[in-house]
Amino acid sequence: MDNTEMMMLEQAVIDKVKEVYDPEIPVNIYDLGMVYEISIAENKTVSIKMTLTSPNCPMAEEIPGMVRDAVLAVEGITEVIIDLTFDPPWDPSMMSPVAKLELGML
């Protein structure tokens, strides 16, 4: 896979991740800053390091599965590995300007 293909695949993965919302917050998890890292191997396995807004999030069991299902919908992706971490803990400073604007924080 060349650089252009990898960049297009990465953007397709990001676009799918942006379709996943924390049900309590009307902003997607990518713009909320809950996705720390996305990496794609040559065999098109996607590894995502992410967090939740709180370790006590009532959707802690569902959101990683929602991310996995969304990314598996990208053509060519063979596997999705979710690494759920709370280090560093999420805080509002991790949100994109778009998310802050949508939530009235700018």
GROMACS .gro file of N, CA and C in nm:
model
  318
    1MET      N    1   0.086  -0.117   0.000
    1MET     CA    2   0.000   0.000   0.000
    1MET      C    3   0.091   0.124   0.000
    2ASP      N    4   0.068   0.214  -0.095
    2ASP     CA    5   0.151   0.333  -0.102
    2ASP      C    6   0.098   0.441  -0.007
    3ASN      N    7   0.172   0.550   0.002
    3ASN     CA    8   0.137   0.659   0.095
    3ASN      C    9  -0.001   0.718   0.070
    4THR      N   10  -0.035   0.737  -0.057
    4THR     CA   11  -0.165   0.794  -0.091
    4THR      C   12  -0.279   0.702  -0.047
    5GLU      N   13  -0.263   0.574  -0.074
    5GLU     CA   14  -0.365   0.477  -0.033
    5GLU      C   15  -0.379   0.474   0.119
    6MET      N   16  -0.266   0.479   0.190
    6MET     CA   17  -0.268   0.478   0.336
    6MET      C   18  -0.338   0.603   0.390
    7MET      N   19  -0.310   0.718   0.331
    7MET     CA   20  -0.374   0.842   0.376
    7MET      C   21  -0.524   0.838   0.350
    8MET      N   22  -0.564   0.785   0.235
    8MET     CA   23  -0.707   0.775   0.203
    8MET      C   24  -0.777   0.678   0.299
    9LEU      N   25  -0.711   0.568   0.330
    9LEU     CA   26  -0.768   0.471   0.422
    9LEU      C   27  -0.779   0.530   0.562
   10GLU      N   28  -0.676   0.601   0.604
   10GLU     CA   29  -0.680   0.664   0.736
   10GLU      C   30  -0.793   0.766   0.744
   11GLN      N   31  -0.813   0.844   0.639
   11GLN     CA   32  -0.922   0.943   0.639
   11GLN      C   33  -1.058   0.874   0.642
   12ALA      N   34  -1.070   0.762   0.572
   12ALA     CA   35  -1.196   0.687   0.574
   12ALA      C   36  -1.224   0.633   0.714
   13VAL      N   37  -1.120   0.588   0.784
   13VAL     CA   38  -1.135   0.540   0.921
   13VAL      C   39  -1.177   0.656   1.012
   14ILE      N   40  -1.111   0.770   0.999
   14ILE     CA   41  -1.147   0.887   1.081
   14ILE      C   42  -1.292   0.927   1.054
   15ASP      N   43  -1.331   0.928   0.929
   15ASP     CA   44  -1.469   0.964   0.894
   15ASP      C   45  -1.569   0.871   0.962
   16LYS      N   46  -1.538   0.741   0.966
   16LYS     CA   47  -1.627   0.645   1.032
   16LYS      C   48  -1.628   0.665   1.184
   17VAL      N   49  -1.512   0.692   1.242
   17VAL     CA   50  -1.505   0.718   1.386
   17VAL      C   51  -1.588   0.841   1.421
   18LYS      N   52  -1.589   0.939   1.332
   18LYS     CA   53  -1.668   1.061   1.355
   18LYS      C   54  -1.819   1.036   1.352
   19GLU      N   55  -1.860   0.917   1.312
   19GLU     CA   56  -2.002   0.882   1.314
   19GLU      C   57  -2.045   0.828   1.451
   20VAL      N   58  -1.949   0.808   1.541
   20VAL     CA   59  -1.978   0.753   1.674
   20VAL      C   60  -1.988   0.868   1.773
   21TYR      N   61  -2.098   0.870   1.845
   21TYR     CA   62  -2.125   0.975   1.943
   21TYR      C   63  -2.138   0.915   2.082
   22ASP      N   64  -2.090   0.990   2.181
   22ASP     CA   65  -2.122   0.959   2.319
   22ASP      C   66  -2.267   1.002   2.334
   23PRO      N   67  -2.358   0.913   2.370
   23PRO     CA   68  -2.501   0.947   2.374
   23PRO      C   69  -2.536   1.064   2.466
   24GLU      N   70  -2.448   1.095   2.560
   24GLU     CA   71  -2.477   1.204   2.653
   24GLU      C   72  -2.427   1.339   2.604
   25ILE      N   73  -2.346   1.338   2.496
   25ILE     CA   74  -2.286   1.462   2.445
   25ILE      C   75  -2.311   1.467   2.295
   26PRO      N   76  -2.368   1.575   2.244
   26PRO     CA   77  -2.404   1.581   2.101
   26PRO      C   78  -2.287   1.613   2.007
   27VAL      N   79  -2.170   1.552   2.034
   27VAL     CA   80  -2.051   1.572   1.952
   27VAL      C   81  -1.986   1.435   1.934
   28ASN      N   82  -1.930   1.411   1.816
   28ASN     CA   83  -1.867   1.281   1.792
   28ASN      C   84  -1.743   1.262   1.879
   29ILE      N   85  -1.706   1.136   1.902
   29ILE     CA   86  -1.597   1.105   1.993
   29ILE      C   87  -1.461   1.152   1.941
   30TYR      N   88  -1.446   1.163   1.809
   30TYR     CA   89  -1.319   1.210   1.753
   30TYR      C   90  -1.299   1.357   1.788
   31ASP      N   91  -1.401   1.439   1.763
   31ASP     CA   92  -1.390   1.582   1.794
   31ASP      C   93  -1.388   1.608   1.944
   32LEU      N   94  -1.444   1.516   2.021
   32LEU     CA   95  -1.436   1.529   2.167
   32LEU      C   96  -1.294   1.504   2.218
   33GLY      N   97  -1.208   1.448   2.134
   33GLY     CA   98  -1.071   1.420   2.175
   33GLY      C   99  -1.055   1.287   2.246
   34MET      N  100  -1.152   1.199   2.228
   34MET     CA  101  -1.148   1.070   2.296
   34MET      C  102  -1.063   0.967   2.221
   35VAL      N  103  -1.025   0.997   2.097
   35VAL     CA  104  -0.939   0.907   2.019
   35VAL      C  105  -0.798   0.963   2.024
   36TYR      N  106  -0.709   0.889   2.088
   36TYR     CA  107  -0.571   0.933   2.106
   36TYR      C  108  -0.481   0.896   1.989
   37GLU      N  109  -0.509   0.782   1.927
   37GLU     CA  110  -0.420   0.735   1.820
   37GLU      C  111  -0.493   0.636   1.731
   38ILE      N  112  -0.466   0.648   1.601
   38ILE     CA  113  -0.515   0.551   1.503
   38ILE      C  114  -0.395   0.507   1.422
   39SER      N  115  -0.373   0.377   1.415
   39SER     CA  116  -0.266   0.327   1.329
   39SER      C  117  -0.320   0.212   1.245
   40ILE      N  118  -0.268   0.205   1.123
   40ILE     CA  119  -0.313   0.104   1.029
   40ILE      C  120  -0.192   0.025   0.981
   41ALA      N  121  -0.198  -0.107   0.999
   41ALA     CA  122  -0.090  -0.195   0.956
   41ALA      C  123  -0.104  -0.226   0.808
   42GLU      N  124   0.001  -0.279   0.749
   42GLU     CA  125   0.000  -0.316   0.607
   42GLU      C  126  -0.113  -0.415   0.574
   43ASN      N  127  -0.148  -0.502   0.669
   43ASN     CA  128  -0.255  -0.599   0.644
   43ASN      C  129  -0.394  -0.539   0.667
   44LYS      N  130  -0.396  -0.407   0.688
   44LYS     CA  131  -0.519  -0.329   0.705
   44LYS      C  132  -0.591  -0.358   0.837
   45THR      N  133  -0.512  -0.396   0.938
   45THR     CA  134  -0.562  -0.404   1.074
   45THR      C  135  -0.550  -0.264   1.133
   46VAL      N  136  -0.658  -0.215   1.193
   46VAL     CA  137  -0.660  -0.082   1.251
   46VAL      C  138  -0.650  -0.096   1.403
   47SER      N  139  -0.557  -0.023   1.461
   47SER     CA  140  -0.545  -0.016   1.607
   47SER      C  141  -0.585   0.124   1.650
   48ILE      N  142  -0.675   0.131   1.747
   48ILE     CA  143  -0.723   0.260   1.795
   48ILE      C  144  -0.703   0.266   1.946
   49LYS      N  145  -0.630   0.368   1.988
   49LYS     CA  146  -0.613   0.395   2.131
   49LYS      C  147  -0.711   0.507   2.164
   50MET      N  148  -0.800   0.479   2.258
   50MET     CA  149  -0.904   0.577   2.288
   50MET      C  150  -0.937   0.575   2.437
   51THR      N  151  -1.016   0.672   2.476
   51THR     CA  152  -1.061   0.682   2.614
   51THR      C  153  -1.210   0.713   2.615
   52LEU      N  154  -1.262   0.731   2.731
   52LEU     CA  155  -1.399   0.776   2.751
   52LEU      C  156  -1.394   0.902   2.836
   53THR      N  157  -1.504   0.975   2.841
   53THR     CA  158  -1.503   1.099   2.920
   53THR      C  159  -1.485   1.070   3.068
   54SER      N  160  -1.518   0.949   3.111
   54SER     CA  161  -1.506   0.910   3.251
   54SER      C  162  -1.495   0.758   3.260
   55PRO      N  163  -1.415   0.707   3.354
   55PRO     CA  164  -1.410   0.562   3.372
   55PRO      C  165  -1.546   0.505   3.413
   56ASN      N  166  -1.632   0.588   3.470
   56ASN     CA  167  -1.764   0.545   3.513
   56ASN      C  168  -1.871   0.568   3.407
   57CYS      N  169  -1.830   0.595   3.286
   57CYS     CA  170  -1.925   0.621   3.177
   57CYS      C  171  -2.022   0.505   3.164
   58PRO      N  172  -2.152   0.533   3.165
   58PRO     CA  173  -2.249   0.424   3.154
   58PRO      C  174  -2.244   0.352   3.019
   59MET      N  175  -2.180   0.412   2.921
   59MET     CA  176  -2.168   0.351   2.788
   59MET      C  177  -2.030   0.287   2.767
   60ALA      N  178  -1.956   0.265   2.875
   60ALA     CA  179  -1.819   0.212   2.865
   60ALA      C  180  -1.812   0.080   2.790
   61GLU      N  181  -1.914  -0.001   2.802
   61GLU     CA  182  -1.916  -0.130   2.733
   61GLU      C  183  -1.954  -0.114   2.586
   62GLU      N  184  -2.038  -0.015   2.554
   62GLU     CA  185  -2.092  -0.004   2.420
   62GLU      C  186  -2.006   0.079   2.324
   63ILE      N  187  -1.948   0.189   2.370
   63ILE     CA  188  -1.878   0.280   2.278
   63ILE      C  189  -1.762   0.212   2.205
   64PRO      N  190  -1.673   0.136   2.271
   64PRO     CA  191  -1.567   0.070   2.193
   64PRO      C  192  -1.622  -0.025   2.086
   65GLY      N  193  -1.729  -0.094   2.114
   65GLY     CA  194  -1.792  -0.180   2.014
   65GLY      C  195  -1.851  -0.100   1.899
   66MET      N  196  -1.907   0.016   1.931
   66MET     CA  197  -1.961   0.104   1.826
   66MET      C  198  -1.848   0.150   1.734
   67VAL      N  199  -1.732   0.183   1.793
   67VAL     CA  200  -1.616   0.226   1.714
   67VAL      C  201  -1.568   0.110   1.627
   68ARG      N  202  -1.556  -0.007   1.685
   68ARG     CA  203  -1.511  -0.125   1.610
   68ARG      C  204  -1.604  -0.151   1.491
   69ASP      N  205  -1.733  -0.152   1.516
   69ASP     CA  206  -1.829  -0.178   1.408
   69ASP      C  207  -1.822  -0.072   1.299
   70ALA      N  208  -1.809   0.054   1.338
   70ALA     CA  209  -1.802   0.163   1.240
   70ALA      C  210  -1.679   0.148   1.151
   71VAL      N  211  -1.564   0.119   1.212
   71VAL     CA  212  -1.440   0.110   1.135
   71VAL      C  213  -1.439  -0.015   1.047
   72LEU      N  214  -1.497  -0.124   1.095
   72LEU     CA  215  -1.505  -0.245   1.012
   72LEU      C  216  -1.588  -0.223   0.886
   73ALA      N  217  -1.669  -0.119   0.884
   73ALA     CA  218  -1.749  -0.088   0.765
   73ALA      C  219  -1.665  -0.024   0.654
   74VAL      N  220  -1.541   0.017   0.686
   74VAL     CA  221  -1.453   0.074   0.584
   74VAL      C  222  -1.403  -0.041   0.495
   75GLU      N  223  -1.420  -0.025   0.366
   75GLU     CA  224  -1.380  -0.129   0.271
   75GLU      C  225  -1.232  -0.162   0.286
   76GLY      N  226  -1.204  -0.291   0.301
   76GLY     CA  227  -1.066  -0.337   0.309
   76GLY      C  228  -1.014  -0.359   0.449
   77ILE      N  229  -1.077  -0.301   0.548
   77ILE     CA  230  -1.029  -0.318   0.686
   77ILE      C  231  -1.055  -0.462   0.728
   78THR      N  232  -0.950  -0.526   0.780
   78THR     CA  233  -0.961  -0.668   0.813
   78THR      C  234  -0.989  -0.693   0.961
   79GLU      N  235  -0.943  -0.601   1.046
   79GLU     CA  236  -0.959  -0.620   1.191
   79GLU      C  237  -0.946  -0.484   1.259
   80VAL      N  238  -1.012  -0.469   1.373
   80VAL     CA  239  -1.002  -0.346   1.451
   80VAL      C  240  -0.969  -0.386   1.594
   81ILE      N  241  -0.862  -0.330   1.645
   81ILE     CA  242  -0.820  -0.355   1.782
   81ILE      C  243  -0.838  -0.225   1.861
   82ILE      N  244  -0.918  -0.230   1.965
   82ILE     CA  245  -0.943  -0.112   2.049
   82ILE      C  246  -0.863  -0.125   2.177
   83ASP      N  247  -0.783  -0.024   2.205
   83ASP     CA  248  -0.709  -0.015   2.331
   83ASP      C  249  -0.773   0.097   2.412
   84LEU      N  250  -0.855   0.060   2.509
   84LEU     CA  251  -0.923   0.158   2.592
   84LEU      C  252  -0.833   0.193   2.709
   85THR      N  253  -0.802   0.321   2.724
   85THR     CA  254  -0.711   0.367   2.828
   85THR      C  255  -0.770   0.487   2.901
   86PHE      N  256  -0.724   0.508   3.020
   86PHE     CA  257  -0.764   0.628   3.095
   86PHE      C  258  -0.640   0.707   3.135
   87ASP      N  259  -0.530   0.684   3.062
   87ASP     CA  260  -0.405   0.754   3.087
   87ASP      C  261  -0.354   0.810   2.956
   88PRO      N  262  -0.359   0.937   2.932
   88PRO     CA  263  -0.405   1.039   3.026
   88PRO      C  264  -0.558   1.043   3.033
   89PRO      N  265  -0.609   1.088   3.145
   89PRO     CA  266  -0.754   1.099   3.157
   89PRO      C  267  -0.806   1.208   3.064
   90TRP      N  268  -0.925   1.186   3.009
   90TRP     CA  269  -0.986   1.285   2.921
   90TRP      C  270  -1.024   1.410   3.000
   91ASP      N  271  -1.008   1.524   2.937
   91ASP     CA  272  -1.061   1.649   2.993
   91ASP      C  273  -1.101   1.739   2.877
   92PRO      N  274  -1.185   1.839   2.903
   92PRO     CA  275  -1.239   1.923   2.795
   92PRO      C  276  -1.135   1.993   2.708
   93SER      N  277  -1.013   2.009   2.756
   93SER     CA  278  -0.911   2.076   2.674
   93SER      C  279  -0.873   1.991   2.552
   94MET      N  280  -0.911   1.864   2.552
   94MET     CA  281  -0.879   1.774   2.440
   94MET      C  282  -0.976   1.789   2.323
   95MET      N  283  -1.082   1.863   2.342
   95MET     CA  284  -1.182   1.878   2.237
   95MET      C  285  -1.129   1.966   2.124
   96SER      N  286  -1.174   1.937   2.003
   96SER     CA  287  -1.139   2.019   1.888
   96SER      C  288  -1.214   2.152   1.898
   97PRO      N  289  -1.168   2.254   1.826
   97PRO     CA  290  -1.242   2.381   1.824
   97PRO      C  291  -1.386   2.363   1.777
   98VAL      N  292  -1.408   2.271   1.683
   98VAL     CA  293  -1.544   2.244   1.634
   98VAL      C  294  -1.632   2.195   1.748
   99ALA      N  295  -1.581   2.102   1.829
   99ALA     CA  296  -1.658   2.049   1.942
   99ALA      C  297  -1.686   2.158   2.044
  100LYS      N  298  -1.585   2.239   2.072
  100LYS     CA  299  -1.603   2.347   2.170
  100LYS      C  300  -1.707   2.446   2.122
  101LEU      N  301  -1.706   2.476   1.993
  101LEU     CA  302  -1.805   2.568   1.935
  101LEU      C  303  -1.944   2.508   1.945
  102GLU      N  304  -1.958   2.380   1.910
  102GLU     CA  305  -2.089   2.314   1.916
  102GLU      C  306  -2.145   2.311   2.058
  103LEU      N  307  -2.056   2.303   2.156
  103LEU     CA  308  -2.100   2.295   2.296
  103LEU      C  309  -2.105   2.432   2.364
  104GLY      N  310  -2.082   2.537   2.286
  104GLY     CA  311  -2.088   2.673   2.339
  104GLY      C  312  -1.974   2.708   2.432
  105MET      N  313  -1.857   2.647   2.409
  105MET     CA  314  -1.741   2.672   2.495
  105MET      C  315  -1.643   2.771   2.433
  106LEU      N  316  -1.676   2.824   2.316
  106LEU     CA  317  -1.588   2.925   2.251
  106LEU      C  318  -1.663   3.054   2.237
   0.00000   0.00000   0.00000
